[in-house]
Coordinates of C-alpha atoms in Angstrom, one line a residue:
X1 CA 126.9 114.1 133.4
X2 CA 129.6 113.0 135.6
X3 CA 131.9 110.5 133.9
X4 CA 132.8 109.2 136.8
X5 CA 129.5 108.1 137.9
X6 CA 130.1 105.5 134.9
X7 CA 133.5 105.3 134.6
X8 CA 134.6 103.9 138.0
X9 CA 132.0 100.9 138.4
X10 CA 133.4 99.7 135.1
X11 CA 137.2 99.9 136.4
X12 CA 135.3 98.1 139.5
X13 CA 134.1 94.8 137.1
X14 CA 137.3 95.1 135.1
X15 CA 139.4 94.8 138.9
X16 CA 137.6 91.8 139.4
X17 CA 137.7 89.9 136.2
X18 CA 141.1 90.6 135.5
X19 CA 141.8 88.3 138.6
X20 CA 139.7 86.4 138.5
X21 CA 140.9 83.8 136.4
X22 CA 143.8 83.1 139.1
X23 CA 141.4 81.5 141.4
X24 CA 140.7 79.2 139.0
X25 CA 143.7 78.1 137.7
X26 CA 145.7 78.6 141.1
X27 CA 143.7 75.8 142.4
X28 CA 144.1 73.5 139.0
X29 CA 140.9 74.0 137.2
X30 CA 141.6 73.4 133.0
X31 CA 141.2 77.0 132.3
X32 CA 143.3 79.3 130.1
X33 CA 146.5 80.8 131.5
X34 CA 145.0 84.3 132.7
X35 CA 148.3 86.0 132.5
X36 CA 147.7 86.6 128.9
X37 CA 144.9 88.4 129.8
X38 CA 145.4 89.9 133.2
X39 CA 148.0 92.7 132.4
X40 CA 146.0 94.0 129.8
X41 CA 142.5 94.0 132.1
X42 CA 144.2 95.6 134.9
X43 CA 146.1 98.3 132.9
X44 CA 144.0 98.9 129.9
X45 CA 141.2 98.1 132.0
X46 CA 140.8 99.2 135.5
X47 CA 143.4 101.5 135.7
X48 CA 142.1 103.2 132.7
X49 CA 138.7 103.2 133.3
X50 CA 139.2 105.2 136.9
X51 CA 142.0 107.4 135.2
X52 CA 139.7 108.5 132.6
X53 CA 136.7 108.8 135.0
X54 CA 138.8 111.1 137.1
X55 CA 140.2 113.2 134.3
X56 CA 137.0 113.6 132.2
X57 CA 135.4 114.8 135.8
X58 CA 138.4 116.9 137.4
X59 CA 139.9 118.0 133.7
X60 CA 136.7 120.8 133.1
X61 CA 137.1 121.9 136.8
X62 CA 141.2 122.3 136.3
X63 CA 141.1 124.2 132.9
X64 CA 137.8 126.1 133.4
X65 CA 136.2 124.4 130.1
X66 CA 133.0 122.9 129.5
X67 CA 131.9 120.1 131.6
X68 CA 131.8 116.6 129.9
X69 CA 128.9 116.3 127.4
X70 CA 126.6 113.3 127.6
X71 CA 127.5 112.0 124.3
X72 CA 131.3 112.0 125.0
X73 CA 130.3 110.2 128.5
X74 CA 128.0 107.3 126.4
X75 CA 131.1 107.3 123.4
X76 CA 133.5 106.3 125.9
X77 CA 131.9 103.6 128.1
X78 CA 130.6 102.6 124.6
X79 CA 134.5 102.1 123.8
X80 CA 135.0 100.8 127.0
X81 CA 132.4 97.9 126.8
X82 CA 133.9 97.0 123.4
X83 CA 137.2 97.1 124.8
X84 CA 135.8 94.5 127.6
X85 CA 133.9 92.4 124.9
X86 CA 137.4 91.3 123.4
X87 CA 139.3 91.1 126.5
X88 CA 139.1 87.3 126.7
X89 CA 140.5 86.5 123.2
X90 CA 144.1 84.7 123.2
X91 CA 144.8 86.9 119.9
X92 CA 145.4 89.9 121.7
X93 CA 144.8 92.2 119.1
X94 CA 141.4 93.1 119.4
X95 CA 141.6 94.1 122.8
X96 CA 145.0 96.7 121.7
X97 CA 143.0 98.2 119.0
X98 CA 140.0 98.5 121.4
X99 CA 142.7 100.3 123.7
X100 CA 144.0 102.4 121.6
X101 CA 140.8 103.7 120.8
X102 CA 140.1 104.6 123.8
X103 CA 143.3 106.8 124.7
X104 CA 142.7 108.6 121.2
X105 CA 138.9 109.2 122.7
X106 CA 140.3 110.5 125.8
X107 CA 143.3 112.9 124.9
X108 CA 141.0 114.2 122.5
X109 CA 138.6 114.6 125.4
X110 CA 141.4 116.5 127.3
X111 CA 143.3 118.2 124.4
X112 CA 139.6 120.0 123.7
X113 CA 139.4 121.5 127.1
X114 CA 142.8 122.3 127.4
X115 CA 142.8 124.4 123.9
X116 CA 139.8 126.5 125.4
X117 CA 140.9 126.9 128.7
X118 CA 140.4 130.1 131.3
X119 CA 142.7 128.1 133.9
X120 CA 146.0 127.4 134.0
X121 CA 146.7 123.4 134.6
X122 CA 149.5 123.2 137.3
X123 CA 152.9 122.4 135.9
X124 CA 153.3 118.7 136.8
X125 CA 150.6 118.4 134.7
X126 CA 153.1 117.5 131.6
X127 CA 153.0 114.3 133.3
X128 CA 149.6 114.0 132.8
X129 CA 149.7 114.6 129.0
X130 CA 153.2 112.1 129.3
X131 CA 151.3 109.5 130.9
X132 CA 148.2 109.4 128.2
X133 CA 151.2 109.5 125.6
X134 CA 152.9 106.8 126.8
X135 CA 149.7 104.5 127.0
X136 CA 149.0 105.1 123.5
X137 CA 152.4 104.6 122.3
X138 CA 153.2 101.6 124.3
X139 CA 149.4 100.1 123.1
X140 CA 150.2 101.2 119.7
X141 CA 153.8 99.2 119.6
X142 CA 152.3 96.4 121.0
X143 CA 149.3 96.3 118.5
X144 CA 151.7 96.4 115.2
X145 CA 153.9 94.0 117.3
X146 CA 151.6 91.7 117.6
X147 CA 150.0 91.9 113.3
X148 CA 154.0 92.0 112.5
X149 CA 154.1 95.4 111.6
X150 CA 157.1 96.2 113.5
X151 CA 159.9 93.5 115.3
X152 CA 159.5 92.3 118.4
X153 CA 162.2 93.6 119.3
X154 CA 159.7 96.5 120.3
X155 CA 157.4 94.7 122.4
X156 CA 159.3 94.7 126.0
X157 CA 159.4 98.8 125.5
X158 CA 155.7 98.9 124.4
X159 CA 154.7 96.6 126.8
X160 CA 156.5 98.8 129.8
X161 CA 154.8 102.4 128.2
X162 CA 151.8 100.3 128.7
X163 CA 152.0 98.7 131.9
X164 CA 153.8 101.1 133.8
X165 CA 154.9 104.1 132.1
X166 CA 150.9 105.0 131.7
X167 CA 149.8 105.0 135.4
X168 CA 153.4 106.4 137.0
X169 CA 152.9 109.4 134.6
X170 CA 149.9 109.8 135.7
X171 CA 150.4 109.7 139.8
X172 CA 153.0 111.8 138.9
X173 CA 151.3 114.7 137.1
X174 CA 148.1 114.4 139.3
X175 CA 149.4 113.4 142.7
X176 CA 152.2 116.2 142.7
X177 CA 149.2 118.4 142.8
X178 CA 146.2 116.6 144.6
X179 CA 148.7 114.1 146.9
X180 CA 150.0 117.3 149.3
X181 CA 146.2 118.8 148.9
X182 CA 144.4 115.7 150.4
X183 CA 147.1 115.5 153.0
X184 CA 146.5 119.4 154.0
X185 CA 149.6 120.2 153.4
X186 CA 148.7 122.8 150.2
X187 CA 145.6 124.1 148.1
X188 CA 145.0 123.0 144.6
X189 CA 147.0 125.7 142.3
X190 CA 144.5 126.9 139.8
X191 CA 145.0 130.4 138.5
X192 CA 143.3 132.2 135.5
X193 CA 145.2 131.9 132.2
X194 CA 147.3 135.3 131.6
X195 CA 148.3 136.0 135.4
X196 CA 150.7 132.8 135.6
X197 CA 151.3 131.7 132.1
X198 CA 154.2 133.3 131.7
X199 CA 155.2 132.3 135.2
X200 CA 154.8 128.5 134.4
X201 CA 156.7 128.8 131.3
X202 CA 159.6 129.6 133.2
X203 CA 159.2 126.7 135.7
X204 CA 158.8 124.0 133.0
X205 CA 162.1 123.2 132.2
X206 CA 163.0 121.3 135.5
X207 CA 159.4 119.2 135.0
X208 CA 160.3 118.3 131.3
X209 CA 163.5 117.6 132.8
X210 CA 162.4 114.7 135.2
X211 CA 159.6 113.8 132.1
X212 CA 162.9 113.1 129.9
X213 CA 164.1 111.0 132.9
X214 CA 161.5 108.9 133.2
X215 CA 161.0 108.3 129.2
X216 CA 164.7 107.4 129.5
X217 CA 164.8 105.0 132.1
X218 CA 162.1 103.0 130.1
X219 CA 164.5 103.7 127.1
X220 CA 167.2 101.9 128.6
X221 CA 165.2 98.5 130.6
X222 CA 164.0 97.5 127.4
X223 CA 167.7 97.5 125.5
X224 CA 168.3 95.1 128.9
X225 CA 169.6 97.8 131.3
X226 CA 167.3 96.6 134.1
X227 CA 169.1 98.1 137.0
X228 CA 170.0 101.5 135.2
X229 CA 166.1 101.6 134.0
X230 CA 164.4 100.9 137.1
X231 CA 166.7 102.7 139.4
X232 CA 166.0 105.8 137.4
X233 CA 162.4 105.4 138.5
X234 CA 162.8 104.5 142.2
X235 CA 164.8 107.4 142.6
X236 CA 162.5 109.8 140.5
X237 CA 159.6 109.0 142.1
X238 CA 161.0 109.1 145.8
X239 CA 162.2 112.8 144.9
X240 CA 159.5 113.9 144.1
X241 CA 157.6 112.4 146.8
X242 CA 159.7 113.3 149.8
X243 CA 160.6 116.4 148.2
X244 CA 156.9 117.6 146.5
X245 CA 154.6 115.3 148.1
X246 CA 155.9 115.2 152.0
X247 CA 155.4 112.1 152.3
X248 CA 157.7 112.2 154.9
X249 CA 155.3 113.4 157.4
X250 CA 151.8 111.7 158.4
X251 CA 149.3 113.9 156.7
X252 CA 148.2 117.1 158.4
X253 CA 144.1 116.4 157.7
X254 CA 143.4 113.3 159.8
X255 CA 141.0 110.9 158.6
X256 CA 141.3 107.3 157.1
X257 CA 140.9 107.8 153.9
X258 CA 143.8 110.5 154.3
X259 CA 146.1 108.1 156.1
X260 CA 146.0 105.2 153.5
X261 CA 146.8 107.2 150.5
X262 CA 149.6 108.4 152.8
X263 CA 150.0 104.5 152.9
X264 CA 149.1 104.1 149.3
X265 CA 152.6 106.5 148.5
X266 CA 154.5 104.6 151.1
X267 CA 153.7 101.1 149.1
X268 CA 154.4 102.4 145.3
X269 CA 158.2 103.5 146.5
X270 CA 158.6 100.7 148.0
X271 CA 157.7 98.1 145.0
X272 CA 159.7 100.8 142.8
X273 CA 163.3 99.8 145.0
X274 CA 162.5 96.5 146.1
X275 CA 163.0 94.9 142.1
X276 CA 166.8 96.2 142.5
X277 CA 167.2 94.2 145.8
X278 CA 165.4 91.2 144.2
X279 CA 166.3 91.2 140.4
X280 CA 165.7 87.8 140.0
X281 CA 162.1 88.5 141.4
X282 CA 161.4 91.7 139.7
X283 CA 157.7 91.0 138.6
X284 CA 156.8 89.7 141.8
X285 CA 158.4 92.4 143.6
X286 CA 156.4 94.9 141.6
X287 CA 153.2 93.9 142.5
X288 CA 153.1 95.2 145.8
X289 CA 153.6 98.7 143.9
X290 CA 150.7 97.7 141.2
X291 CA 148.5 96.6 144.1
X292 CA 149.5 98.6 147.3
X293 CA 150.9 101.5 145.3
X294 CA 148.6 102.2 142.1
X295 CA 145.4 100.2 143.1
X296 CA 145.4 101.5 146.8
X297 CA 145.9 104.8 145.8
X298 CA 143.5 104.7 142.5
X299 CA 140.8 103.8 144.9
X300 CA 140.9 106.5 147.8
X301 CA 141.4 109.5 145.3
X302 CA 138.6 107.6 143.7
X303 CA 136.7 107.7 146.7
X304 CA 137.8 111.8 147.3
X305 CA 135.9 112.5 144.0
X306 CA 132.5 110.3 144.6
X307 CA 132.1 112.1 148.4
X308 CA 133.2 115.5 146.9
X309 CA 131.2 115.7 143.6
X310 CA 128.5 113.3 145.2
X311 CA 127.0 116.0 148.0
X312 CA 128.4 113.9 151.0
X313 CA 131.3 115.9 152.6
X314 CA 133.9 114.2 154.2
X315 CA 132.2 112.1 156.8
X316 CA 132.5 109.2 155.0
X317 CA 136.6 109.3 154.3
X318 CA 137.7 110.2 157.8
X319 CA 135.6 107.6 159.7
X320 CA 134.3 104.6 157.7
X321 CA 135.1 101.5 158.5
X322 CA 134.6 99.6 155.6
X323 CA 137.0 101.8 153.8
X324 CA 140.0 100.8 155.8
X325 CA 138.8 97.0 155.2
X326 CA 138.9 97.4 151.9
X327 CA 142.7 99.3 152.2
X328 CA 144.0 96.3 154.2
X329 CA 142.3 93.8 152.2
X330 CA 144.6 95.6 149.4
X331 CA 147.9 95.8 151.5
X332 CA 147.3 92.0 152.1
X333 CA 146.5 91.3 148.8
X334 CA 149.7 92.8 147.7
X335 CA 152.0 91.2 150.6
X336 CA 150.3 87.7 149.6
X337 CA 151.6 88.4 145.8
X338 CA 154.7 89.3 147.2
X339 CA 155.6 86.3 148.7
X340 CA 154.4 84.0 146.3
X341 CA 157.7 83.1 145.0
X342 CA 159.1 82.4 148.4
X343 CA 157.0 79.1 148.6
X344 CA 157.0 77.3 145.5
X345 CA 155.3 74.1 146.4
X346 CA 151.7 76.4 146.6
X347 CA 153.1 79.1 144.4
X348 CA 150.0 79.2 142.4
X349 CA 147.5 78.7 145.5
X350 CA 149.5 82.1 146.4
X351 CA 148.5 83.7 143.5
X352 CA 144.8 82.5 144.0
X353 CA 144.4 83.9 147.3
X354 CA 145.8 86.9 146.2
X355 CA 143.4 87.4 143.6
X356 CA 140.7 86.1 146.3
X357 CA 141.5 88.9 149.0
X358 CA 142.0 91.9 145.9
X359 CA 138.3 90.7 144.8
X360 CA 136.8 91.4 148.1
X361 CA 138.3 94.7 148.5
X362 CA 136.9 95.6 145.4
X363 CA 133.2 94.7 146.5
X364 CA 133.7 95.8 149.8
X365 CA 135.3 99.5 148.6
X366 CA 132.0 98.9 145.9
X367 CA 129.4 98.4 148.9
X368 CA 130.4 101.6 150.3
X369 CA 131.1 103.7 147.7
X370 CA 129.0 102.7 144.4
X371 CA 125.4 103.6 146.0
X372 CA 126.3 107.1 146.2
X373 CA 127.7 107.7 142.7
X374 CA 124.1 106.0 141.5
X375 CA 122.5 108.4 144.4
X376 CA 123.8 112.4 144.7
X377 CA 123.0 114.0 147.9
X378 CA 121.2 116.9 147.6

């Protein structure tokens, strides 16, 4: 079974009905205020769901451990559908506890390969155990928050584990690694355990280094550091993009898939500086690195692991033109976000068209790529 065959159409319907609400209530319909909802379905949800499809398929092939059973595939989506059965409710709650569910199910997923492994995980992967960490911290704070376990005090830093600190980790840890791969620029750096261990030991520190710097910068936001907080991360994630990724340079392997996660890279650094330059702005600002950044670049690694695992090559990725629709639809969707703020008198149409354009890219990126995770080629 390959989770994400199941996995990634469910991040698909979450996409879509985490906006959806906007349309609605961008043109005045009497319908509740989505952005109670909407953070949650597009963290916990969609980002999730094709963050846990690609780890519980690339994860076995990384460590060298057994390939995802079919029970753990039906125990997750069965987490996942309960997590999107509550997703509605104002008490948000429910849908935390669903959440946190859900990360235990997965690093437990993870942990049990990694304990039995005959590969050694590259190094940035720390990120990757940072990032799962941080979504089940930031989900946990926010669920005691919420029952008045804990002060709210604690719900800004829970809230940004959850909504960002999750998914940076995770670009981080995985696109140090498979970023510069895609792009041609390096191979995948999986050796047996014993002949680098001891090697990889010795490189850590300067990884757990930038892992402390990123926990810190969230730290310091949610005392009301803003500037300190988020510099932190713009400068921390261009690093380690000009320095590890080289993004600097168009990607060696042509194709269009290759080109718009170059893009994709291009869009997350610049929604991580653009909050400094418009502080009064911040959350608007930071869409265009939740859409063009982490959704653009979610979907063409996503669509890297249906070709590869699916039988169909590469065909597909460096000539399909319904792929680069859907990447423009995304980069508009993000731009229209963006510049929301900048004409209040149809602020909320803004948001509504936004949400319109994001919802086609979706089916569109669906049209092309869903038949052939329901249909391997032989």
């Amino acid at each position: 079974m390959e989770p994400y065959r199941i996995f990634f159409p469910l991040g698909i319907i979450t996409a879509i009905l985490g906006t959806l609400g906007w349309i609605s209530f961008g043109f005045g319909a009497a319908v509740a205020y989505p952005g109670l909802y909407h953070p949650d379905l597009m963290m916990g949800g969609f980002l999730f769901a094709f963050s846990a499809g690609f780890l519980m398929t690339a994860v076995p092939q990384f460590t060298g451990a057994d390939r995802c059973q079919k029970w753990e595939c039906a125990l997750g989506a069965a987490i996942f559908l309960l997590l999107m059965a509550v997703s509605f409710s104002e008490n948000r709650a429910p849908f935390h506890l669903a959440s946190l569910i859900s990360f235990f199910a997965l690093i437990s997923y993870c942990l049990k390969r990694f304990l039995k492994r005959k590969n050694t995980p590259p190094r940035f992967f720390v990120f990757v155990g940072l990032g799962l960490l941080m979504g089940t911290a930031g989900v946990l704070i926010l669920l005691l928050s919420e029952i008045g376990l804990i002060p709210e005090s604690w719900f800004k830093f829970g809230k940004l584990l959850y909504t960002q600190g999750m998914i940076l980790a995770l670009v981080l840890g995985v696109g140090t690694h498979l970023l510069p791969a895609i792009w041609g620029w390096s191979d995948l750096p999986i050796q047996p355990v014993g002949k680098s261990e001891e090697s990889l030991k010795k490189n850590l520190l300067p990884v757990l280094g930038l892992a402390a710097a990123l926990i810190f910068s969230f730290c310091v936001e949610s005392t009301g550091y803003f500037a300190l907080g988020q510099g932190i991360r713009a400068v921390l994630v261009s690093y380690l993009a000009v320095m590890k990724w080289n993004m600097l340079r168009k990607p060696k392997t042509r194709g269009r898939l290759s080109f718009w996660l170059w893009v994709s890279a291009w869009s997350l650094c610049l929604g991580l500086w653009l909050p400094l330059f418009f502080p009064l702005y911040a959350i608007h600002m930071m869409h265009f690195a939740f859409i063009g950044g982490f959704g653009l670049m979610t979907l063409m690694v996503a669509s890297r692991v249906t070709l590869a695992h699916g039988g169909y090559g590469y065909r597909v990725e460096v000539r399909s033109r319904l792929l680069t629709t859907s990447a423009v639809l995304i980069l508009i969707s993000a731009a229209t976000r963006l510049s929301a703020p900048g004409i209040p008198r149809i602020y909320l149409h803004h948001l509504a068209y936004a949400a319109i354009v994001w919802i086609s890219a979706m089916l569109i990126w669906s049209v092309v790529l869903i038949p052939k995770m329901i249909r391997l080629k032989d």
